Coordinates of C-alpha atoms in Angstrom, one line a residue:
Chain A
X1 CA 12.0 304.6 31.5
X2 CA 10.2 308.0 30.1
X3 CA 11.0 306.3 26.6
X4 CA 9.5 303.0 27.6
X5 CA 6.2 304.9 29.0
X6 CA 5.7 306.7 25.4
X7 CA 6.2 304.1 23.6
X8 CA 3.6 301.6 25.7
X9 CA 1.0 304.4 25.3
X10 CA 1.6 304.2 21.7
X11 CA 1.6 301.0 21.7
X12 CA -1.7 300.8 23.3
X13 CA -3.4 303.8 21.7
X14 CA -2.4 301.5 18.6
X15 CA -4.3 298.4 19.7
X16 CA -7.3 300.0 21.0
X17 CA -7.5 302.3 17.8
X18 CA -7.0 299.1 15.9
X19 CA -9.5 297.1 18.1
X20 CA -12.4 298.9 18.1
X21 CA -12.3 299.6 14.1
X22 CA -12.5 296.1 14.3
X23 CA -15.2 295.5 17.1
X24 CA -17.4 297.8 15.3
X25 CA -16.6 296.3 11.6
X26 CA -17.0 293.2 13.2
X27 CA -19.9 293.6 15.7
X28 CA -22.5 294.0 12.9
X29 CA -22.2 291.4 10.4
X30 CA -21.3 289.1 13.2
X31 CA -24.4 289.9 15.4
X32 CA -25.3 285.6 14.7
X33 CA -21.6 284.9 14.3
X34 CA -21.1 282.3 17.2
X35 CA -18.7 283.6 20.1
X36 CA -15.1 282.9 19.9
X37 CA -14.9 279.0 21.8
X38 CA -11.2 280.0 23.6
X39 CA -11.1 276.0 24.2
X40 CA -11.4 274.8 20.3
X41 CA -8.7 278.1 19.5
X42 CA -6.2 277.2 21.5
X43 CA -6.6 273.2 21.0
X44 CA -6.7 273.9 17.1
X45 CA -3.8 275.9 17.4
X46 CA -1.4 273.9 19.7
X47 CA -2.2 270.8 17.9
X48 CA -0.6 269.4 14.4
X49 CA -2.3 270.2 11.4
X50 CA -1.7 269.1 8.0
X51 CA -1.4 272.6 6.3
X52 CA 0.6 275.3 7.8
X53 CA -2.4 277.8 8.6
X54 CA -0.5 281.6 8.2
X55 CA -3.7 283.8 8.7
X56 CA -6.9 284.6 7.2
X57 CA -7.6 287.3 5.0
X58 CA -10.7 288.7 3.9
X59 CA -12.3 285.3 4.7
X60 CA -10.2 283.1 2.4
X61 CA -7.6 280.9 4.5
X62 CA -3.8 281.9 3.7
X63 CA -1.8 278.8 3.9
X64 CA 1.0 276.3 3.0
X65 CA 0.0 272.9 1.6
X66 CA 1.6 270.2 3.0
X67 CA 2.5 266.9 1.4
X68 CA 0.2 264.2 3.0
X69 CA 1.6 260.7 2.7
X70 CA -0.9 258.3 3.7
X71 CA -0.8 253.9 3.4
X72 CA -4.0 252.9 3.1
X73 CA -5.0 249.2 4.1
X74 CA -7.6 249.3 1.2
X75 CA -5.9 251.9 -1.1
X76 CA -2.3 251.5 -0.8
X77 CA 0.4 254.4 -1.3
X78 CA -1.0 257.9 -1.9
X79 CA 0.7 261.4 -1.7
X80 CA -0.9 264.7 -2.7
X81 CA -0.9 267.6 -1.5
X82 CA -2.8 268.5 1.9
X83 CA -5.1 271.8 -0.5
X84 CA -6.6 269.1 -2.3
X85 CA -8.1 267.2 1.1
X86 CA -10.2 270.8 1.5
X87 CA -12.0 270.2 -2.0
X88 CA -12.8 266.3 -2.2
X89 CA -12.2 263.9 -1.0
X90 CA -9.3 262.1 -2.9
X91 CA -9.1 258.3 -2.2
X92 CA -11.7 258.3 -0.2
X93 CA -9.7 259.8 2.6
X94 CA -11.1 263.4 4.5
X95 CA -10.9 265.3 7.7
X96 CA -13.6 264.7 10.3
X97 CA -14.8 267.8 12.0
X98 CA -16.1 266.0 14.9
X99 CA -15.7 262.3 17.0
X100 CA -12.4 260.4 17.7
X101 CA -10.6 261.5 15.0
X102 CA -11.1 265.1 15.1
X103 CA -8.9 266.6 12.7
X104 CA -6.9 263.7 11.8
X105 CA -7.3 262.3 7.9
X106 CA -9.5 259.2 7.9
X107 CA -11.4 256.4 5.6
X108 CA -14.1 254.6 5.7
X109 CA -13.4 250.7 5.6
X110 CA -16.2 247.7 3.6
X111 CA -18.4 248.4 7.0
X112 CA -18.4 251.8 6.8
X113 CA -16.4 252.5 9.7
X114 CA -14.1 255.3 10.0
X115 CA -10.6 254.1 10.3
X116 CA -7.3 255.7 10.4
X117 CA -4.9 254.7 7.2
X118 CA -0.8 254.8 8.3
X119 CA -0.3 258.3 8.6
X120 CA 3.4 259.8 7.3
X121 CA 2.3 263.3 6.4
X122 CA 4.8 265.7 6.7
X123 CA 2.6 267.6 8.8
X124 CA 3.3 271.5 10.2
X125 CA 5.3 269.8 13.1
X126 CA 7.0 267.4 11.2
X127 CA 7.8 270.4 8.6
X128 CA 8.9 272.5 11.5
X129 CA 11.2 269.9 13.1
X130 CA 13.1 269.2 9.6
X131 CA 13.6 273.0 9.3
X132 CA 15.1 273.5 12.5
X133 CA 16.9 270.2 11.8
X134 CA 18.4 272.0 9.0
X135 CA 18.9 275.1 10.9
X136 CA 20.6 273.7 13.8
X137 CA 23.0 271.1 11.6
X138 CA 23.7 274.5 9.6
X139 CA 24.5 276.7 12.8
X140 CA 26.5 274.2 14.4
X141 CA 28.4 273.2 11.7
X142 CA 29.4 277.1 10.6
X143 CA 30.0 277.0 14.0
X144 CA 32.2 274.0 13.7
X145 CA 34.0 275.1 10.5
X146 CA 35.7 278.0 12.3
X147 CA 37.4 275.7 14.5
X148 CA 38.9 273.4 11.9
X149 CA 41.5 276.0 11.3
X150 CA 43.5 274.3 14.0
X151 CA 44.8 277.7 14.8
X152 CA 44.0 278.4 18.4
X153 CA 42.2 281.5 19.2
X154 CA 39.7 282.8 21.4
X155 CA 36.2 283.0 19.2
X156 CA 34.0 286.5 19.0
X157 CA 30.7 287.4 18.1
X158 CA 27.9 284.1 17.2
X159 CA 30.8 281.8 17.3
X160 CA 31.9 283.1 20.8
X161 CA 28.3 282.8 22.0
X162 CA 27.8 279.0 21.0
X163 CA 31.0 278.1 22.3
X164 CA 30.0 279.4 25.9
X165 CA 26.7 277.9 25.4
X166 CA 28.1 274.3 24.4
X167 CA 31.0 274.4 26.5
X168 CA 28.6 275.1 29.7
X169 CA 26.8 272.0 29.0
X170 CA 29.9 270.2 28.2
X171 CA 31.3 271.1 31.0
X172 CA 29.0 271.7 34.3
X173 CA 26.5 269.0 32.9
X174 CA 27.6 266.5 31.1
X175 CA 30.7 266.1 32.8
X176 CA 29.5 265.6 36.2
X177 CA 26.4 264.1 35.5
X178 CA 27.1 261.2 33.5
X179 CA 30.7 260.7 35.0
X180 CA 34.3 258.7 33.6
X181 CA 32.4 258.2 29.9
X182 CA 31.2 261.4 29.3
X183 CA 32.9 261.3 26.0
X184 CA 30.8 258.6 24.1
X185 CA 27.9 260.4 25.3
X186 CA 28.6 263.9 25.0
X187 CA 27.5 264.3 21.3
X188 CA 24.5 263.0 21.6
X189 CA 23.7 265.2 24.8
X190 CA 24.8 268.2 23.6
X191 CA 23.1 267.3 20.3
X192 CA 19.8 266.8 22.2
X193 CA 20.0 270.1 24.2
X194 CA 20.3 272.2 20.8
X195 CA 17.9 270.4 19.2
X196 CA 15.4 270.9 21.9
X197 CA 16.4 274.4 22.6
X198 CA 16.1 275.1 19.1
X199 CA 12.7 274.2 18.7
X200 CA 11.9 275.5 21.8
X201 CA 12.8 278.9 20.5
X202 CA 11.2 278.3 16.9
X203 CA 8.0 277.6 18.4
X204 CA 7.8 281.4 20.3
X205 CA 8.3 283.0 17.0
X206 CA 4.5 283.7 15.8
X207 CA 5.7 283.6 11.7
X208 CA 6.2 281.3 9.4
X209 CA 9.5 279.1 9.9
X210 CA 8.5 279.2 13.5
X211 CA 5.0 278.9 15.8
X212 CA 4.8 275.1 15.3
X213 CA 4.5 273.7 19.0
X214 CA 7.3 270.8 18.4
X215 CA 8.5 269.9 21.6
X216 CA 5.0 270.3 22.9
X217 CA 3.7 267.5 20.8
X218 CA 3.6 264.3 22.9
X219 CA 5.2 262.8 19.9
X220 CA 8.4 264.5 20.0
X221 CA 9.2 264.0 23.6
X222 CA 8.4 260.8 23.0
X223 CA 10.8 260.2 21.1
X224 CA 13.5 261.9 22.8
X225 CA 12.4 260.1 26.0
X226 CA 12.5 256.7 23.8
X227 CA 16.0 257.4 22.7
X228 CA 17.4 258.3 26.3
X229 CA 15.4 255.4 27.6
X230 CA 17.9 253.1 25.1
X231 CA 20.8 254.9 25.8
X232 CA 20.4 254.4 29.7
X233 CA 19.4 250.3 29.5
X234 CA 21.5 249.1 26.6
X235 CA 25.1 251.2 27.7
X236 CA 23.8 250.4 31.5
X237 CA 26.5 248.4 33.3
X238 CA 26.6 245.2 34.9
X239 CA 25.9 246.5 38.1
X240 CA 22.8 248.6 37.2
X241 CA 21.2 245.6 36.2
X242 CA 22.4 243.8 39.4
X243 CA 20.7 246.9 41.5
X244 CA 17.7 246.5 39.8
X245 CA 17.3 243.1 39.8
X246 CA 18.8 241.9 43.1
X247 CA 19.4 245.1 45.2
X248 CA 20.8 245.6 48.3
X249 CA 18.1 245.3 50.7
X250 CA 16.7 242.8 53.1
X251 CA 16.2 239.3 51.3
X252 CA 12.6 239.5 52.4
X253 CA 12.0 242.6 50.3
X254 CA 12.8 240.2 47.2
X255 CA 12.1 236.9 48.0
X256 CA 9.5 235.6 47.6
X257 CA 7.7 238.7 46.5
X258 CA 10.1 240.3 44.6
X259 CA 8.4 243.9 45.8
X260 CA 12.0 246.0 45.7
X261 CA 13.0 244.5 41.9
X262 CA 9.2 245.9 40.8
X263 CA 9.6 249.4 42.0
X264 CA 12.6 249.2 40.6
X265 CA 11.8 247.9 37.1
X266 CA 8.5 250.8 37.7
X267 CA 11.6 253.3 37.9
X268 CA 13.3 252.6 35.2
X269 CA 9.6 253.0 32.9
X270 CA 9.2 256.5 35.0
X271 CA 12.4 258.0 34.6
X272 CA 11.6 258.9 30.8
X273 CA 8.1 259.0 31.4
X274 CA 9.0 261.7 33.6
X275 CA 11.7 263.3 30.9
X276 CA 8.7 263.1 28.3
X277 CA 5.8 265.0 30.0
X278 CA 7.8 267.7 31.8
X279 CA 9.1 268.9 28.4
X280 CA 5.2 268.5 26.7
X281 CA 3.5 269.7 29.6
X282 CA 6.2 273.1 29.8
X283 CA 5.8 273.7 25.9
X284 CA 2.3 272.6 25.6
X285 CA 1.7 275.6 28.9
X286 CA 3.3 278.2 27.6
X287 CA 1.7 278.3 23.9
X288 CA -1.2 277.7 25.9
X289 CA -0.8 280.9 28.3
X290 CA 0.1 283.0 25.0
X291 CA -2.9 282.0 22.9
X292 CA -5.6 282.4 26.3
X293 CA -4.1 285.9 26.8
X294 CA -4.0 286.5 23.0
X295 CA -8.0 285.5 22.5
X296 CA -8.5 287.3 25.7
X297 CA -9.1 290.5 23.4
X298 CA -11.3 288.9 21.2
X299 CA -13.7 287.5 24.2
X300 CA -14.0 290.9 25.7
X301 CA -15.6 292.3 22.6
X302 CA -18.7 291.9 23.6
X303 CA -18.2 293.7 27.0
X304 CA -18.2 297.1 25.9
X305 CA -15.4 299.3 24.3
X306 CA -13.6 300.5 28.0
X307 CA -13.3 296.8 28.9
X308 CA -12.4 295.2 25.8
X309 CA -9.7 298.2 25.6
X310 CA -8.2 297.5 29.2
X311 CA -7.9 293.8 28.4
X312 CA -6.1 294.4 25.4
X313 CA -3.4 296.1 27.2
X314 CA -3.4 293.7 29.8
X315 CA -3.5 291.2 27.0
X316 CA -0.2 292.5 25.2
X317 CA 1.7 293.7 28.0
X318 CA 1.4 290.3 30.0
X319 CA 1.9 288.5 26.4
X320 CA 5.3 290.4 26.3
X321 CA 5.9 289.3 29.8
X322 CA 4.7 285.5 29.1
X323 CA 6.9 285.6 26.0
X324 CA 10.5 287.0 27.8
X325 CA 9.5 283.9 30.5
X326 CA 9.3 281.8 27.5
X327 CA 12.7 282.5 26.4
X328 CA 13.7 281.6 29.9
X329 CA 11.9 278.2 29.8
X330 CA 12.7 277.5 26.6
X331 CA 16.5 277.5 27.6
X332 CA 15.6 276.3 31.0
X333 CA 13.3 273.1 29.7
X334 CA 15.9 272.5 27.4
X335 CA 18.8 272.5 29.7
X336 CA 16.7 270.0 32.4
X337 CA 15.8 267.3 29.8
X338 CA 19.4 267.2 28.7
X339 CA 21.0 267.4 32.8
X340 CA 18.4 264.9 33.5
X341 CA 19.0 262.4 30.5
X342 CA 22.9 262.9 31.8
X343 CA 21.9 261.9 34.9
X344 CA 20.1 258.9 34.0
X345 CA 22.6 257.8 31.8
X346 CA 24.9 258.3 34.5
X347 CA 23.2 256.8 37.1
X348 CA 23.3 253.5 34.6
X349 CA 26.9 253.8 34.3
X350 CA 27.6 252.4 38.2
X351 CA 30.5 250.8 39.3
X352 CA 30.8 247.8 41.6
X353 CA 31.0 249.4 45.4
X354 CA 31.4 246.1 46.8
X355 CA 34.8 245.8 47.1
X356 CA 35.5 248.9 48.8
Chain B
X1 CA -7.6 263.1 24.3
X2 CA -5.6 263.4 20.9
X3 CA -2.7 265.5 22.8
X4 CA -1.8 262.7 24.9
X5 CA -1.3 260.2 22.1
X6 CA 1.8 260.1 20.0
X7 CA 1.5 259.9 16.5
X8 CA 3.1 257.4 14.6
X9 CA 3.4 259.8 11.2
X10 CA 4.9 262.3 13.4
X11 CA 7.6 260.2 15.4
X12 CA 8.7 258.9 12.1
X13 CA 9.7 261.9 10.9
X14 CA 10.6 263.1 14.5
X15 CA 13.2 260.0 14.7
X16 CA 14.0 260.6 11.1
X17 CA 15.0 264.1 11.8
X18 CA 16.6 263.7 14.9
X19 CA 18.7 260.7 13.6
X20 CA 20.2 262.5 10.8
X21 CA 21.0 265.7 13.1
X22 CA 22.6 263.4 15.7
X23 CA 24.6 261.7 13.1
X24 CA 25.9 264.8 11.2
X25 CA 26.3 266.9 14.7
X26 CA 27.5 263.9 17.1
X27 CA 30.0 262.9 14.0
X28 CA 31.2 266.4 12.4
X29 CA 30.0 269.1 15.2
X30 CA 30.2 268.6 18.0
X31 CA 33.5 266.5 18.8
X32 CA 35.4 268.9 16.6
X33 CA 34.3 271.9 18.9
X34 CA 34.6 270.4 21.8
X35 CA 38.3 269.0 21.1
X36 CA 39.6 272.5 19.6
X37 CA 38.4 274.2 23.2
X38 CA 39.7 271.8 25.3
X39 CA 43.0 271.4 23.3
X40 CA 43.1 275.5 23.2
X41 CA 42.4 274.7 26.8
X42 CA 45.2 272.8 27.4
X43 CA 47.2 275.0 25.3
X44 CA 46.8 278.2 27.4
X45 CA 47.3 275.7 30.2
X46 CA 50.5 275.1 29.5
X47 CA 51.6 278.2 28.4
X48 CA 50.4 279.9 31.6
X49 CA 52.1 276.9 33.0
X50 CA 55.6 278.0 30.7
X51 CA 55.2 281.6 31.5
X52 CA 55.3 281.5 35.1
X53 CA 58.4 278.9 34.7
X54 CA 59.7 282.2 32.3
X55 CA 59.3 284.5 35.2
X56 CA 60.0 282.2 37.6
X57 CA 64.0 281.8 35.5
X58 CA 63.8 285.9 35.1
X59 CA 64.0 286.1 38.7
X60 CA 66.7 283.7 39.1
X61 CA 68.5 284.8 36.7
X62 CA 68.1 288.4 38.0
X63 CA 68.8 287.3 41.4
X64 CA 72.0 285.6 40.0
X65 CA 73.3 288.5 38.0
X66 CA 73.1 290.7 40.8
X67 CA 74.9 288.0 42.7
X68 CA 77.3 287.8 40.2
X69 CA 77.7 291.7 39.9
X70 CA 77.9 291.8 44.0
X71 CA 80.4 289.7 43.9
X72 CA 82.3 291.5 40.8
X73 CA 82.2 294.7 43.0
X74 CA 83.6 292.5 46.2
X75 CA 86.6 291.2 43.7
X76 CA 86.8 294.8 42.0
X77 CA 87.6 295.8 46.0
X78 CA 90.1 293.4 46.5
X79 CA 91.8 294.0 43.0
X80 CA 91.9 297.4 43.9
X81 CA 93.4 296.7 47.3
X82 CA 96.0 294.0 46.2
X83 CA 97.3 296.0 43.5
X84 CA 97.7 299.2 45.6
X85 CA 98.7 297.1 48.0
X86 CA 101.4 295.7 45.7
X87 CA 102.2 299.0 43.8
X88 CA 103.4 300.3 47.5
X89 CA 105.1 297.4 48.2
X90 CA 107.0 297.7 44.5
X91 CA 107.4 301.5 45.4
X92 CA 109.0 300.7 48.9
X93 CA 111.1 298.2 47.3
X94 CA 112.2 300.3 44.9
X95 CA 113.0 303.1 47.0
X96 CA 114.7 300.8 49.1
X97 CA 116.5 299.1 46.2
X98 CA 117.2 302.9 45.3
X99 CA 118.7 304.0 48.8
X100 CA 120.5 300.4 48.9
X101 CA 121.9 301.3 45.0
X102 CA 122.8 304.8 45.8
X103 CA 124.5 304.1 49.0
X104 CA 126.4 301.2 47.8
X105 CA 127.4 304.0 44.3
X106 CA 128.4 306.7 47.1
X107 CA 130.1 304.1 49.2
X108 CA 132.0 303.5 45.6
X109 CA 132.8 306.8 44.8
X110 CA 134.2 307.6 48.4
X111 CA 136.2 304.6 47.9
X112 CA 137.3 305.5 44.8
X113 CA 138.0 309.2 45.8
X114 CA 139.7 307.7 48.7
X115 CA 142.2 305.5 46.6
X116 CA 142.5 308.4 44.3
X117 CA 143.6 311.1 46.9
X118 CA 145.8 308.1 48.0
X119 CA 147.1 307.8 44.5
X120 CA 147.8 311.6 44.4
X121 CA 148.8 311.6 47.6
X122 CA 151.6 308.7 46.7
X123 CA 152.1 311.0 43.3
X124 CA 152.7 313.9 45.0
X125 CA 155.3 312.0 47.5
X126 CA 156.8 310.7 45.4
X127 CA 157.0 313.9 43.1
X128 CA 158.1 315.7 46.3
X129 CA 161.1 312.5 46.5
X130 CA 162.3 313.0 43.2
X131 CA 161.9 316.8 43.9
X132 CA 163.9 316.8 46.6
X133 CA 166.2 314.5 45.6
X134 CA 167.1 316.7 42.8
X135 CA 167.6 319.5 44.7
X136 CA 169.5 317.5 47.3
X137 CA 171.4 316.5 44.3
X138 CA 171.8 319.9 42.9
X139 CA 172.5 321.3 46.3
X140 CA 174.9 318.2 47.3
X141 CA 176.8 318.9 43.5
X142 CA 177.4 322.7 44.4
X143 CA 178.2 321.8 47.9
X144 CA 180.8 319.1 47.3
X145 CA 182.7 320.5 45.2
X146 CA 185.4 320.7 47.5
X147 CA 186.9 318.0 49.5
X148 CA 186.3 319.7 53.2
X149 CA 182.5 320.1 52.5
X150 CA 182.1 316.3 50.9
X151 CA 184.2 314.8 54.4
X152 CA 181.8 317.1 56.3
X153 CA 178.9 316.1 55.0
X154 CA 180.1 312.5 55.0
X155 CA 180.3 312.7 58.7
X156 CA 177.0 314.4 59.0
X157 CA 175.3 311.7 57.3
X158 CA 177.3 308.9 59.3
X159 CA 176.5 310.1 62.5
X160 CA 172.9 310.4 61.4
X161 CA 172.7 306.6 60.5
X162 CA 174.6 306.3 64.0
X163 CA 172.1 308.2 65.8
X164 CA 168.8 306.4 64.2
X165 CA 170.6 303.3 64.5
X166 CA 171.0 303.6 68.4

């Protein structure tokens, strides 16, 4: 505790040494600078870009080009680089700072309209997800090459770790959840949980490989919810579709309006739907939280040293607090998406009860 | 609101990616882990399963070979018994054989002494006959030498016979 006390007065003296070199360096060339808009920062930084924006230095922007891999209706096939899009225009194509497509790479068709060309870039999310693609099939399968020894053993270390972590959802959620053929869907499942969890986990780490906000991106759990939305309808049983269609309740709930079949039909729409904005909504919150408290030190610059210097405390110690609660729902988001996909799947995998 | 719409770049690549994992993990990772546990599962299964049928036979078998050595130590008992048992019995006999053998010897021997005292007895009778007779012979020679003596002693002798005859 004593230890922990030193070293969050160091911590702070740190900041607020640090911060007010930089309110005063900043507070006189920046007398017209416009005030920090806390909305546009934290949009610009939760959304997709197509560069991977590290930091700026000295006023010159330190960052990755990406490849940007556009279909143009006009055009055709073009790929370049995304550096080139901040000095002309190439093709025709560019970056509106303002209007519908705010920060998404347009043209301008015969009538002079701006319209969007297919867009394939291998944008910061889409880089982010193909690295923890790689990371995760490179963990699990280390992980899996120690057990191809056939020898059996009990595992230690990393190894030993993964193991609990897979066999827990093996075990107290798959298993239960999606019932008798857990084993064709088991892969996939457990696949799904690491590959959410992983990203979940990429996306707290503020540096490079990480920081991306993947499975908040509306895209992502899109697709997840897509793919457990196919895996629930097309391996649903017989009976699933009977209980949707014709279910067992009184014949003037279905005939002639067919009112239950409809909410039913609603359900199964909702079920994903549900699956896809939970995840978004939790990830999409929690970079959200991080980035208001982080710019919370830069609004209060202009209240005066003793304020701006108490913020910034409050700002890092509840960012350290928001980020150990991140871990936690990172896991936790993770681990509902996958129970709830299980159950869904499960709940499509229903036996006849009438002949009992 | 641009947050709220999927993009079709990005689910392209999201798919993509997420194909390919599910592929390599669903075929290579994951099955392979999860069979090695739940065969290592099964395995320390049954070998818990094998030990306690182990210890389960230990304690038979110890039960048994102190059953066996319980009843060793009854038997040993009984041996002991029946053979001192028998030794006294072979002892008795014997003596008895012994007293039966000496008796029957001494028995033999008192006979024998008996027949020989007889014998000697008979000898010395008869030694004592012949004996006599000689000196009856030798006496009767001196003494009938005359004619008077031998008429004498012919009358003695007649009369004798007469006497033990009537």
């Amino acid at each position: 505790m004593k230890y922990l006390y030193k070293i969050l007065i160091l911590l702070a003296f740190a900041l607020l040494s640090s911060n007010s070199i930089f309110a005063v360096e900043s507070s006189q060339p920046n007398d017209k600078a416009k005030p920090l808009n806390v909305r546009d920062f934290i949009l610009e930084h939760i959304a997709d870009s197509y560069e991977w924006h590290i930091t700026t230095f000295n006023d010159k922007q330190i960052a990755i080009p990406l490849p940007v891999i556009v279909h143009s209706s006009i055009t055709g096939w073009h790929v370049f680089l995304s550096s080139e899009l901040h000095q002309q225009h190439p093709y025709g194509l560019f970056i509106p700072s303002d209007g519908k497509f705010k920060g998404k790479i347009v043209e301008k068709d015969a009538s002079g309209v701006e319209v969007r060309p297919l867009d394939l870039s291998v944008t910061k999310v889409a880089l982010s997800l193909i690295i923890s693609g790689i990371l995760l099939i490179i963990i699990i399968m280390s992980v899996a090459k120690s057990y191809r020894n056939g020898v059996y053993e009990s595992k230690k270390g990393f190894v030993g770790f993964m193991e609990l972590l897979i066999m827990n959802i093996h075990d107290d959620v798959i298993k239960p959840a999606v019932g008798e053929k857990y084993r064709h869907f088991a892969p996939y499942l457990l696949t799904l949980f690491f590959f959410v969890f992983v990203n979940n986990l990429l996306g707290l780490i503020p540096l490079f490989p990480g920081g991306a906000n993947v499975t908040g991106n509306i895209a992502i759990t899109f697709g997840l919810a897509v793919i457990t939305f196919l895996l629930v309808n097309v391996f649903g049983t017989k009976e699933y579709w009977r209980e949707i269609l014709w279910p067992d309740v009184p014949l003037w709930l279905k005939v002639p309006v067919p009112l239950m079949p409809l909410i039913e039909l609603v359900g199964i729409f909702s079920k994903p739907f549900a699956l896809m904005i939970r995840l978004f909504a939790n990830m999409l919150a929690g970079h959200s939280i991080v980035l208001g408290l982080t710019s919370l030190i830069f609004v209060t610059v202009s209240m005066g040293v003793a304020m701006n210097t108490s913020m910034t405390i409050v700002s890092v110690l509840f960012s350290v607090f928001i980020g150990f609660v991140e871990i936690l729902v990172a896991y936790i988001q993770a681990y509902i998406f996958v129970m709830l996909s299980a159950v869904f799947i499960g709940l499509a995998q229903v036996k006849s009860h009438h002949n009992q | 609101m641009s947050l709220l719409l999927p993009e079709t770049g990005l689910l392209f690549w999201m798919l993509l990616t997420f194909g390919i994992v599910v592929f390599v993990l669903a075929k290579f990772g994951f099955p392979i882990i999860v069979k090695m546990v739940e065969e290592r599962k099964q395995y320390i299964d049954e070998s818990l399963l094998v030990a306690q049928q182990a210890h389960d036979e230990l304690q038979n078998v110890k039960a048994e070979s102190e059953e066996i050595v319980k009843n060793a130590r009854i038997e040993q008992v009984r041996l002991i018994n029946e053979s001192s048992n028998a030794r006294n019995a072979m002892i008795q006999d014997a003596k008895d054989k012994a007293t039966l053998e000496a008796r029957k010897i001494i028995e033999d021997a008192r006979l024998q002494i008996q027949e020989e005292k007889m014998e000697a007895i008979r000898d010395i009778r008869r030694q004592v006959a012949e004996l006599s007779v000689e000196i009856a012979e030798k006496v009767l020679r001196e003494k009938l030498d005359n004619k008077n003596e031998q008429m004498d002693m012919i009358n003695r002798l007649i009369d004798e016979i007469n006497i033990s005859k009537s």
